[in-house]
Coordinates of C-alpha atoms in Angstrom, one line a residue:
M1 CA 86.3 135.8 65.1
P2 CA 86.3 138.6 63.8
P3 CA 90.0 139.2 61.6
L4 CA 93.1 141.3 63.8
P5 CA 94.6 143.6 62.6
T6 CA 98.0 142.7 62.6
A7 CA 101.0 142.4 60.6
D8 CA 101.7 137.7 60.1
C9 CA 104.2 135.9 58.6
R10 CA 103.0 136.3 55.7
A11 CA 102.9 140.0 55.2
P12 CA 105.4 141.6 53.3
L13 CA 107.7 142.6 55.9
P14 CA 111.2 143.9 55.9
D15 CA 114.0 140.9 54.2
A16 CA 116.0 141.2 57.5
L17 CA 113.6 141.3 59.9
L18 CA 111.6 137.9 58.4
P19 CA 114.2 136.4 55.8
P20 CA 113.2 133.6 53.2
R21 CA 113.7 130.3 55.7
F22 CA 111.9 132.3 58.7
M23 CA 108.7 132.5 56.9
G24 CA 108.1 128.8 56.2
Q25 CA 108.1 128.0 59.0
A26 CA 105.6 126.4 61.1
C27 CA 102.9 129.9 63.3
G28 CA 103.0 129.8 66.8
I29 CA 103.7 132.5 68.7
S30 CA 102.2 135.4 68.3
V31 CA 104.1 138.7 69.5
L32 CA 101.7 141.4 70.8
T33 CA 103.8 144.9 71.8
Q34 CA 103.6 148.4 72.1
S35 CA 107.3 149.3 71.0
G36 CA 107.7 148.9 67.6
P37 CA 111.8 148.4 68.4
L38 CA 111.1 145.5 70.1
G39 CA 108.6 143.8 68.4
E40 CA 112.0 144.6 65.4
T41 CA 114.5 142.7 67.9
A42 CA 112.2 139.9 68.8
L43 CA 111.3 138.9 65.2
T44 CA 115.2 139.6 64.8
W45 CA 115.3 137.0 67.0
M46 CA 112.9 134.5 66.3
A47 CA 114.5 134.0 62.5
S48 CA 117.5 133.7 64.6
R49 CA 116.6 131.0 66.2
G50 CA 114.4 129.1 63.9
L51 CA 110.7 129.5 65.7
G52 CA 107.3 130.6 63.8
L53 CA 105.1 133.8 64.0
A54 CA 101.1 133.5 64.4
R55 CA 100.8 137.4 64.6
L56 CA 102.5 140.4 65.1
I57 CA 100.7 143.1 66.7
C58 CA 101.4 146.8 68.0
T59 CA 100.0 148.9 70.0
E60 CA 102.4 151.9 70.3
D61 CA 101.4 155.2 71.0
E62 CA 98.2 153.4 71.6
A63 CA 97.4 153.3 67.5
G64 CA 93.2 152.8 67.6
L65 CA 93.8 149.7 69.3
S66 CA 93.2 147.9 73.0
D67 CA 95.7 145.8 74.6
A68 CA 93.2 143.8 76.3
L69 CA 91.0 143.2 72.9
C70 CA 94.3 142.4 71.2
L71 CA 95.0 140.4 74.1
S72 CA 91.0 138.5 74.0
L73 CA 91.0 137.8 69.8
L74 CA 94.4 136.5 70.5
A75 CA 92.9 134.0 73.1
Q76 CA 90.6 132.6 70.7
H77 CA 93.5 132.6 67.5
P78 CA 93.6 129.0 67.2
E79 CA 97.2 129.8 65.0
T80 CA 98.3 131.7 68.0
K81 CA 99.9 128.6 70.8
I82 CA 102.5 131.7 72.9
I83 CA 101.5 134.8 73.9
A84 CA 104.4 137.0 74.5
Y85 CA 103.6 140.1 75.2
Y86 CA 105.7 144.1 76.1
L87 CA 103.9 146.6 77.4
E88 CA 104.9 150.2 78.3
G89 CA 102.3 151.1 80.1
V90 CA 97.9 150.6 81.4
S91 CA 95.3 152.7 80.8
D92 CA 92.7 150.7 81.9
G93 CA 94.3 147.4 85.0
A94 CA 90.8 146.3 85.8
G95 CA 90.1 145.3 81.6
L96 CA 93.8 144.2 80.6
L97 CA 94.0 142.5 84.8
A98 CA 91.3 140.4 82.7
A99 CA 92.4 140.0 79.6
I100 CA 95.6 137.8 80.9
Q101 CA 94.2 135.3 83.1
E102 CA 91.4 134.8 80.0
A103 CA 94.2 134.7 77.8
A104 CA 96.5 132.3 80.0
R105 CA 93.1 130.1 80.8
H106 CA 93.5 129.4 77.0
K107 CA 97.0 129.6 76.4
P108 CA 101.0 131.3 77.9
V109 CA 101.4 134.7 78.1
I110 CA 104.7 136.0 79.1
V111 CA 105.0 139.4 80.2
L112 CA 108.2 142.4 80.3
T113 CA 107.6 145.5 80.9
A114 CA 110.5 148.0 81.3
E115 CA 110.6 148.6 84.9
T116 CA 111.8 147.2 87.7
E117 CA 111.8 148.3 90.8
G118 CA 114.0 150.3 92.5
W119 CA 113.9 152.5 89.7
Y120 CA 110.5 153.6 90.0
R121 CA 110.8 153.9 93.5
Q122 CA 113.5 156.2 93.5
G123 CA 113.5 156.7 89.4
A124 CA 110.2 157.1 88.3
D125 CA 108.4 160.5 87.2
Q126 CA 104.6 161.8 87.6
E127 CA 103.8 160.6 84.0
T128 CA 105.2 157.0 84.2
R129 CA 103.9 156.6 87.5
R130 CA 100.0 157.1 86.3
R131 CA 100.5 155.0 83.2
M132 CA 102.3 151.8 84.7
P133 CA 101.8 150.9 87.9
S134 CA 104.6 150.0 90.3
P135 CA 107.1 146.1 89.6
E136 CA 105.5 144.8 92.4
V137 CA 102.2 145.1 91.5
F138 CA 102.0 144.1 88.4
N139 CA 104.1 140.9 89.3
A140 CA 101.7 140.3 91.9
A141 CA 99.1 140.9 89.7
C142 CA 100.7 138.4 87.2
D143 CA 100.4 135.9 90.2
R144 CA 97.2 136.1 90.5
M145 CA 96.0 135.7 86.7
G146 CA 97.9 133.3 85.5
A147 CA 100.6 134.9 83.8
L148 CA 104.3 134.3 83.2
R149 CA 106.0 137.4 84.9
A150 CA 110.0 137.5 82.8
S151 CA 112.6 139.8 83.8
H152 CA 114.3 141.4 81.4
L153 CA 114.1 140.8 77.7
Q154 CA 117.3 137.5 77.2
E155 CA 114.5 136.0 80.0
W156 CA 111.7 136.8 77.8
L157 CA 113.1 135.5 74.4
D158 CA 114.3 132.1 76.0
T159 CA 110.9 131.9 77.0
M160 CA 109.2 131.7 74.5
L161 CA 111.3 129.2 72.7
T162 CA 111.3 126.9 75.4
L163 CA 107.9 127.2 75.3
A164 CA 107.6 126.5 72.1
R165 CA 109.8 123.3 72.0
T166 CA 109.2 121.5 75.2
P167 CA 106.0 120.0 76.8
L168 CA 105.0 121.5 79.9
P169 CA 106.3 119.5 82.8
A170 CA 104.5 117.6 85.9
G171 CA 106.4 118.3 88.7
N172 CA 109.3 120.5 89.8
R173 CA 111.6 118.0 90.2
V174 CA 115.1 117.7 87.2
A175 CA 117.2 115.1 86.6
L176 CA 120.2 117.5 86.2
I177 CA 123.8 115.7 83.9
A178 CA 126.5 117.6 83.3
T179 CA 130.1 116.7 82.4
G180 CA 132.3 117.5 85.5
T181 CA 131.5 119.0 88.9
T182 CA 132.3 123.1 88.1
P183 CA 129.3 123.4 86.0
A184 CA 126.9 120.9 87.3
N185 CA 127.5 123.2 90.6
L186 CA 126.8 126.3 88.6
T187 CA 123.7 125.2 87.3
L188 CA 122.4 123.7 91.1
K189 CA 122.5 127.1 92.3
A190 CA 121.4 128.0 89.1
L191 CA 118.1 125.8 89.6
G192 CA 117.8 126.7 92.8
D193 CA 118.0 130.6 93.0
H194 CA 114.2 129.5 90.8
G195 CA 113.2 127.2 92.8
L196 CA 113.8 124.5 91.0
H197 CA 114.4 121.1 92.9
T198 CA 116.6 118.8 91.7
A199 CA 116.0 114.8 92.1
T200 CA 119.6 113.6 90.9
V201 CA 122.8 114.7 89.4
M202 CA 124.5 112.8 87.3
D203 CA 128.2 113.2 85.5
P204 CA 129.4 110.8 83.3
G205 CA 133.0 112.2 83.1
W206 CA 134.2 114.0 80.4
S207 CA 136.0 111.4 79.7
A208 CA 133.7 109.4 78.8
G209 CA 132.7 111.2 75.7
P210 CA 129.0 111.2 74.7
A211 CA 128.3 107.2 75.2
G212 CA 128.6 107.9 78.9
L213 CA 126.9 110.6 78.0
R214 CA 123.9 108.8 75.9
A215 CA 124.3 106.4 78.8
A216 CA 123.3 108.8 81.8
V217 CA 120.6 110.9 79.5
A218 CA 118.8 107.6 79.1
T219 CA 118.8 107.1 82.7
A220 CA 117.5 110.1 83.9
A221 CA 115.4 109.7 81.3
A222 CA 113.2 106.0 82.2
N223 CA 113.8 107.7 86.0
P224 CA 110.1 108.4 86.9
D225 CA 111.2 111.0 89.6
T226 CA 112.4 113.2 87.1
D227 CA 109.3 115.6 86.1
A228 CA 112.5 117.0 83.3
L229 CA 116.1 116.7 81.7
L230 CA 118.6 119.9 81.9
M231 CA 121.7 118.8 80.0
V232 CA 124.7 120.0 80.7
V233 CA 128.2 120.2 78.4
T234 CA 131.0 121.5 78.6
L235 CA 132.2 121.5 75.2
P236 CA 134.2 119.9 72.6
M237 CA 134.2 116.2 74.2
P238 CA 136.5 113.4 73.7
G239 CA 134.4 111.7 70.7
P240 CA 132.6 113.3 67.7
L241 CA 129.1 114.3 69.7
D242 CA 125.0 115.1 68.5
P243 CA 123.2 117.0 70.8
A244 CA 120.7 116.6 68.6
A245 CA 120.8 113.0 68.5
L246 CA 121.3 112.5 71.8
L247 CA 118.1 114.1 72.6
C248 CA 115.8 112.8 70.2
P249 CA 115.1 109.4 72.0
V250 CA 114.2 111.5 75.6
V251 CA 111.0 114.1 73.5
A252 CA 110.1 111.2 71.7
L253 CA 108.7 110.0 75.3
K254 CA 107.3 113.5 75.9
K255 CA 109.2 113.8 79.1
P256 CA 110.2 118.4 78.9
V257 CA 114.6 118.2 78.2
C258 CA 116.7 120.9 77.8
A259 CA 120.8 121.6 76.6
V260 CA 123.0 123.6 77.8
L261 CA 126.2 124.5 75.3
L262 CA 129.2 125.4 76.5
G263 CA 132.2 126.2 75.2
G264 CA 133.7 128.3 71.4
E265 CA 132.1 127.4 67.7
A266 CA 132.2 123.7 69.8
A267 CA 129.3 124.7 71.1
Q268 CA 128.3 127.6 69.2
S269 CA 126.7 124.9 66.4
G270 CA 125.3 122.3 68.2
L271 CA 123.1 125.2 69.0
R272 CA 122.4 125.1 65.6
A273 CA 121.7 122.0 65.4
L274 CA 119.1 122.2 68.8
D275 CA 117.3 125.1 66.8
Q276 CA 116.8 121.9 63.9
A277 CA 115.5 119.2 65.8
G278 CA 113.2 121.9 67.6
I279 CA 114.7 121.2 70.4
A280 CA 115.3 123.9 74.0
G281 CA 119.2 124.8 73.9
F282 CA 121.0 127.7 76.3
P283 CA 125.1 128.8 76.2
T284 CA 124.7 129.2 80.4
P285 CA 123.2 126.5 82.8
E286 CA 121.2 130.6 84.2
R287 CA 119.7 131.3 80.8
A288 CA 118.2 127.3 81.3
A289 CA 117.4 127.5 85.0
A290 CA 115.1 131.2 84.7
A291 CA 113.6 129.6 81.3
M292 CA 112.7 125.9 82.2
A293 CA 111.5 128.0 86.5
L294 CA 108.5 129.8 84.3
L295 CA 108.1 126.5 82.2
E296 CA 107.3 124.5 84.9
A297 CA 105.1 127.8 86.3
R298 CA 102.9 127.3 83.3
G299 CA 102.9 124.2 84.3
A300 CA 101.4 124.4 88.2
A301 CA 99.2 126.4 86.5
S302 CA 97.8 124.1 83.9
R303 CA 97.4 121.6 86.8
C304 CA 95.3 124.1 89.3
Q305 CA 92.4 123.8 90.6
P306 CA 90.2 127.7 90.2
R307 CA 90.1 129.6 92.4
V308 CA 87.3 129.5 94.9
I309 CA 86.9 132.3 97.2
T310 CA 84.1 131.4 100.1
P311 CA 83.8 134.9 102.1
L312 CA 84.5 134.1 105.7
P313 CA 81.5 135.4 108.1
V314 CA 82.5 139.0 109.9
D315 CA 80.3 142.0 111.3
R316 CA 80.0 144.1 108.3
A317 CA 77.1 145.7 108.9
G318 CA 79.2 147.4 111.6
A319 CA 82.9 148.1 109.9
E320 CA 80.5 149.9 106.8
E321 CA 78.1 152.2 109.9
R322 CA 81.6 153.1 111.8
I323 CA 83.3 153.4 107.5
R324 CA 80.8 155.7 106.9
L325 CA 80.6 157.9 110.1
A326 CA 84.6 158.8 110.1
L327 CA 84.2 159.5 106.0
H328 CA 80.6 161.8 106.4
T329 CA 82.7 164.0 109.6
G330 CA 85.5 164.2 106.9
Q331 CA 88.0 161.7 108.6
R332 CA 90.3 160.5 106.7
H333 CA 93.6 159.2 108.7
L334 CA 91.7 156.4 111.0
T335 CA 94.4 156.2 114.1
D336 CA 94.3 153.1 116.4
F337 CA 91.4 153.6 118.4
E338 CA 89.4 153.8 115.9
A339 CA 91.0 151.2 113.1
R340 CA 91.0 148.2 115.3
P341 CA 87.2 148.6 116.1
I342 CA 86.8 147.5 112.1
L343 CA 89.1 144.7 112.3
A344 CA 87.7 143.4 115.5
A345 CA 84.6 143.4 113.0
Y346 CA 86.5 141.9 110.6
G347 CA 87.2 138.8 112.9
I348 CA 91.3 140.1 113.8
A349 CA 91.9 140.2 117.1
V350 CA 92.8 143.6 118.7
P351 CA 93.3 143.6 122.5
A352 CA 91.2 143.6 124.5
G353 CA 90.8 147.2 126.5
E354 CA 88.2 149.8 128.0
R355 CA 88.0 153.9 126.9
V356 CA 87.9 155.8 130.5
A357 CA 88.3 159.3 132.2
S358 CA 90.0 159.5 135.0
A359 CA 92.7 157.2 137.2
D360 CA 89.9 155.9 138.8
A361 CA 87.7 154.4 136.5
A362 CA 91.5 152.8 134.7
L363 CA 92.1 151.3 138.1
E364 CA 88.7 149.5 138.3
A365 CA 88.7 148.5 134.8
A366 CA 92.5 146.9 135.2
T367 CA 91.4 145.0 137.2
R368 CA 88.8 143.0 134.6
L369 CA 91.0 143.1 132.3
G370 CA 93.5 141.9 133.9
Y371 CA 97.4 142.5 135.1
P372 CA 99.8 143.1 133.7
V373 CA 98.0 146.0 131.4
A374 CA 98.7 149.1 128.8
L375 CA 98.0 152.8 129.6
H376 CA 97.3 155.6 126.7
L377 CA 96.2 158.5 126.1
L378 CA 93.9 159.6 123.9
S379 CA 94.0 163.2 122.1
P380 CA 93.6 164.8 118.7
D381 CA 96.5 167.3 120.0
S382 CA 99.9 164.7 120.9
R383 CA 102.0 165.5 118.0
Q384 CA 101.3 168.8 118.9
A385 CA 104.3 168.6 121.1
R386 CA 107.3 166.9 119.8
G387 CA 108.6 163.7 122.5
L388 CA 105.4 163.7 124.4
I389 CA 105.3 160.2 125.9
T390 CA 101.7 159.1 125.2
R391 CA 101.6 155.5 126.1
Y392 CA 103.1 152.8 128.8
P393 CA 103.6 149.1 127.3
R394 CA 103.0 147.2 130.5
L395 CA 101.9 148.2 133.9
T396 CA 102.2 145.2 136.4
S397 CA 99.7 147.2 139.3
P398 CA 97.6 149.4 140.8
A399 CA 100.9 151.3 141.7
E400 CA 101.8 151.5 138.4
L401 CA 98.9 152.8 136.6
R402 CA 97.5 155.4 139.3
D403 CA 101.8 157.2 138.9
A404 CA 101.2 156.7 134.9
C405 CA 98.1 158.1 134.6
D406 CA 98.8 161.7 137.3
L407 CA 101.7 161.7 134.9
L408 CA 99.8 161.4 131.7
T409 CA 97.4 163.6 132.2
L410 CA 100.0 166.0 134.2
R411 CA 103.1 166.4 131.3
F412 CA 99.9 166.5 128.3
A413 CA 98.2 169.7 130.5
R414 CA 102.0 171.2 130.8
R415 CA 103.5 170.7 127.3
V416 CA 99.3 171.2 125.2
P417 CA 98.1 173.3 127.9
A418 CA 95.7 174.2 124.6
G419 CA 95.4 170.8 123.4
R420 CA 92.0 168.4 123.8
M421 CA 92.1 164.9 126.0
D422 CA 90.1 162.9 125.1
G423 CA 90.4 160.6 127.8
L424 CA 92.5 157.4 129.0
F425 CA 92.3 153.7 127.0
V426 CA 93.7 150.6 129.0
E427 CA 93.5 147.1 127.5
Q428 CA 95.8 144.4 127.9
A429 CA 99.5 144.1 128.0
I430 CA 100.4 141.9 124.9
A431 CA 104.0 140.1 124.8
Q432 CA 105.2 141.5 122.6
K433 CA 108.4 138.3 121.0
E434 CA 107.2 137.6 117.6
L435 CA 106.1 139.9 115.2
L436 CA 104.7 140.3 111.8
L437 CA 103.6 143.9 109.2
M438 CA 100.3 143.1 107.6
G439 CA 98.6 145.6 105.8
M440 CA 97.1 146.1 102.6
Q441 CA 97.7 149.2 99.8
R442 CA 95.3 150.2 97.2
D443 CA 96.5 150.4 93.9
E444 CA 94.4 152.6 91.6
Q445 CA 94.1 150.0 88.7
F446 CA 94.9 147.0 89.8
G447 CA 93.2 147.5 93.2
P448 CA 94.2 146.2 97.0
L449 CA 97.0 144.6 97.3
L450 CA 97.6 142.4 100.3
H451 CA 101.7 143.0 101.9
V452 CA 102.6 140.1 104.8
E453 CA 107.0 140.7 106.1
S454 CA 108.6 140.0 108.7
A455 CA 109.5 142.6 111.8
D456 CA 112.2 141.7 111.5
P457 CA 114.5 144.1 111.4
G458 CA 117.5 141.4 111.0
S459 CA 115.7 139.2 108.4
L460 CA 117.0 139.3 105.0
R461 CA 113.5 138.7 103.5
D462 CA 111.2 140.7 100.9
A463 CA 107.0 141.2 102.0
R464 CA 105.5 138.7 99.9
R465 CA 102.4 140.5 98.4
Q466 CA 99.4 139.7 96.0
L467 CA 96.0 140.6 95.2
A468 CA 93.0 140.3 97.1
P469 CA 90.6 138.3 97.9
I470 CA 93.0 135.9 98.5
T471 CA 92.5 132.0 98.9
A472 CA 94.1 129.5 102.1
G473 CA 96.6 128.1 99.9
E474 CA 97.8 132.3 98.6
A475 CA 97.8 133.3 101.6
M476 CA 100.2 130.2 103.1
A477 CA 102.2 130.4 99.9
M478 CA 102.4 134.2 101.2
L479 CA 104.1 133.2 104.4
A480 CA 105.6 130.9 103.3
A481 CA 108.0 133.5 100.5
G482 CA 107.3 136.2 103.2
C483 CA 108.5 135.2 106.5
P484 CA 109.4 131.5 107.3
E485 CA 110.6 131.9 110.2
T486 CA 107.5 131.9 111.8
R487 CA 106.5 128.7 114.0
Q488 CA 104.5 127.3 110.8
D489 CA 101.5 126.2 113.8
A490 CA 100.4 129.5 113.5
W491 CA 100.2 130.1 109.9
P492 CA 97.4 129.6 109.6
A493 CA 96.0 131.6 111.2
L494 CA 98.1 134.3 110.3
A495 CA 96.3 133.1 106.5
E496 CA 93.2 133.3 107.5
I497 CA 94.0 137.2 108.8
L498 CA 95.4 137.8 105.4
Q499 CA 91.8 136.2 104.1
R500 CA 89.7 138.5 106.0
L501 CA 92.3 142.2 105.7
G502 CA 91.6 140.6 101.7
Q503 CA 88.0 140.4 102.2
L504 CA 87.6 143.9 104.1
A505 CA 89.3 145.9 101.1
C506 CA 87.0 144.0 98.8
D507 CA 83.8 145.1 100.5
F508 CA 84.6 148.6 101.0
P509 CA 86.7 150.5 98.1
E510 CA 86.8 153.5 99.9
I511 CA 89.9 151.9 102.2
A512 CA 92.6 153.1 100.7
R513 CA 95.2 151.9 103.3
I514 CA 95.5 149.5 105.5
M515 CA 98.7 148.6 108.7
I516 CA 99.2 147.2 110.6
T517 CA 102.5 147.7 113.0
P518 CA 103.0 144.8 114.4
L519 CA 100.9 142.1 114.4
V520 CA 101.9 139.8 117.2
V521 CA 102.5 136.0 116.9
R522 CA 101.4 133.8 120.8
P523 CA 102.3 130.6 121.1
G524 CA 99.7 127.7 123.2
G525 CA 97.0 127.8 120.0
L526 CA 96.5 132.3 121.1
A527 CA 95.1 133.9 117.9
P528 CA 97.2 136.6 116.9
V529 CA 96.7 140.3 118.3
A530 CA 96.8 143.4 116.2
T531 CA 98.2 146.4 118.9
E532 CA 98.6 149.0 116.4
C533 CA 96.9 149.9 113.5
S534 CA 95.9 152.1 111.2
M535 CA 93.8 153.3 108.5
L536 CA 93.5 155.7 105.2
L537 CA 90.5 155.9 103.8
A538 CA 89.3 157.5 100.5
P539 CA 86.6 158.3 98.0
P540 CA 86.4 154.5 95.6
R541 CA 88.8 154.7 92.2
G542 CA 90.3 151.0 92.1
P543 CA 88.8 147.7 92.0
C544 CA 88.4 145.1 93.5
G545 CA 90.9 141.9 92.4

């Protein structure tokens, strides 16, 4: 293995960064950072908590080093057990993702970036956007590659501590032992906010003292239905308490355990004792819950089977013909009726319809399709007239349809006299009761990013995003996170549509964006229908996840 271009815990670093007691600690954590000052901050904090350094690599101003190469070397480095990675910019998204994925297969990779989504959208300049993808894109990339994404510096540091001192849990069932109702309630909220399930709550009571707490810990540790323990104690207690001695039997059982010590000097003294015993301790329940959630995420990733992407049957040649034709004629924006055949070629249902040239032809088409029908005016010039009606969404009889045909053509002729009219489009009217927004946006560095969310303006859920291609399980997870109120009997069909969108995006790098607004979820086992859609084409630039 080639030598790493780094400093390590034996290198001549400033004494303030590596005090003598830190030099003698066993190695384990390697820090890869694009910021020298942040690297110094990490080393100082690690020294204060007695954590061992395996390697320190700083690629500030690129320093002649590639982050992807450094990650690959650290993945093979036997002394490195955990990789803590801080980045401020990306020059090769595909190469970086491949390196993160390979490293995460062997050991935990904790990633921190400086940007937040709100700042990125409102305050990021063009240079920042060029060198760094948006946080939501990078979060999806980390999820895909098996990396742990810390949301802020303290969480990054706390996760290092927890991974270094705690075995991975077998699941997300946490036994909570808390001395008092208020600490228990605060901790329960923090655990729930981070997606952890509290299997049992035990409150021996503050007045029970160390003996009562010891009995509760022993009971929780012996419970086979719990995967991890979290002890929350308010200090001082009535009677001397040695938190490290109390939890060492749990450590001996190889069961993950963390402690929260609340209070003043007694709590600080207890945290120092936990550090000396190699047990993860925290001053607040929120910090402990965040670190335990990332610990559980690493455990879940280590238990996952390798991802297998199975291509679905599609008419790729049919889609390719239409995309090539659009590019050949200089079209970049594909309207609803131009994009629909491409979606249909990939097995995504669109309303059945026919293009017609007259009202009589529209009536014949409606008879074949069955009422009710929707009617659209087809014209590249319809936007020239502000407020011009170009669509009737629901017509229930031949008389209504004929009147609508006459009104659409008459109004267009009056409002856009020099405009080109390409006919009318008659289609099945789809009742729009339960609606989703679904689509794909291609990131220049990381490739196609799928998203899904409820179209209900009252929904409080954010869109869920994932890099394509995705498995059926990943698609179901997107639905559970982005639109859990949608009927669950429709989830398998919706998940397949997400997979098909991802396959379409990966097959054709020329597609920069796909928007389905909306996708109608229908009852009775009927296939969801994309009633309105659009696409943006561009020369291929980004990779496919």
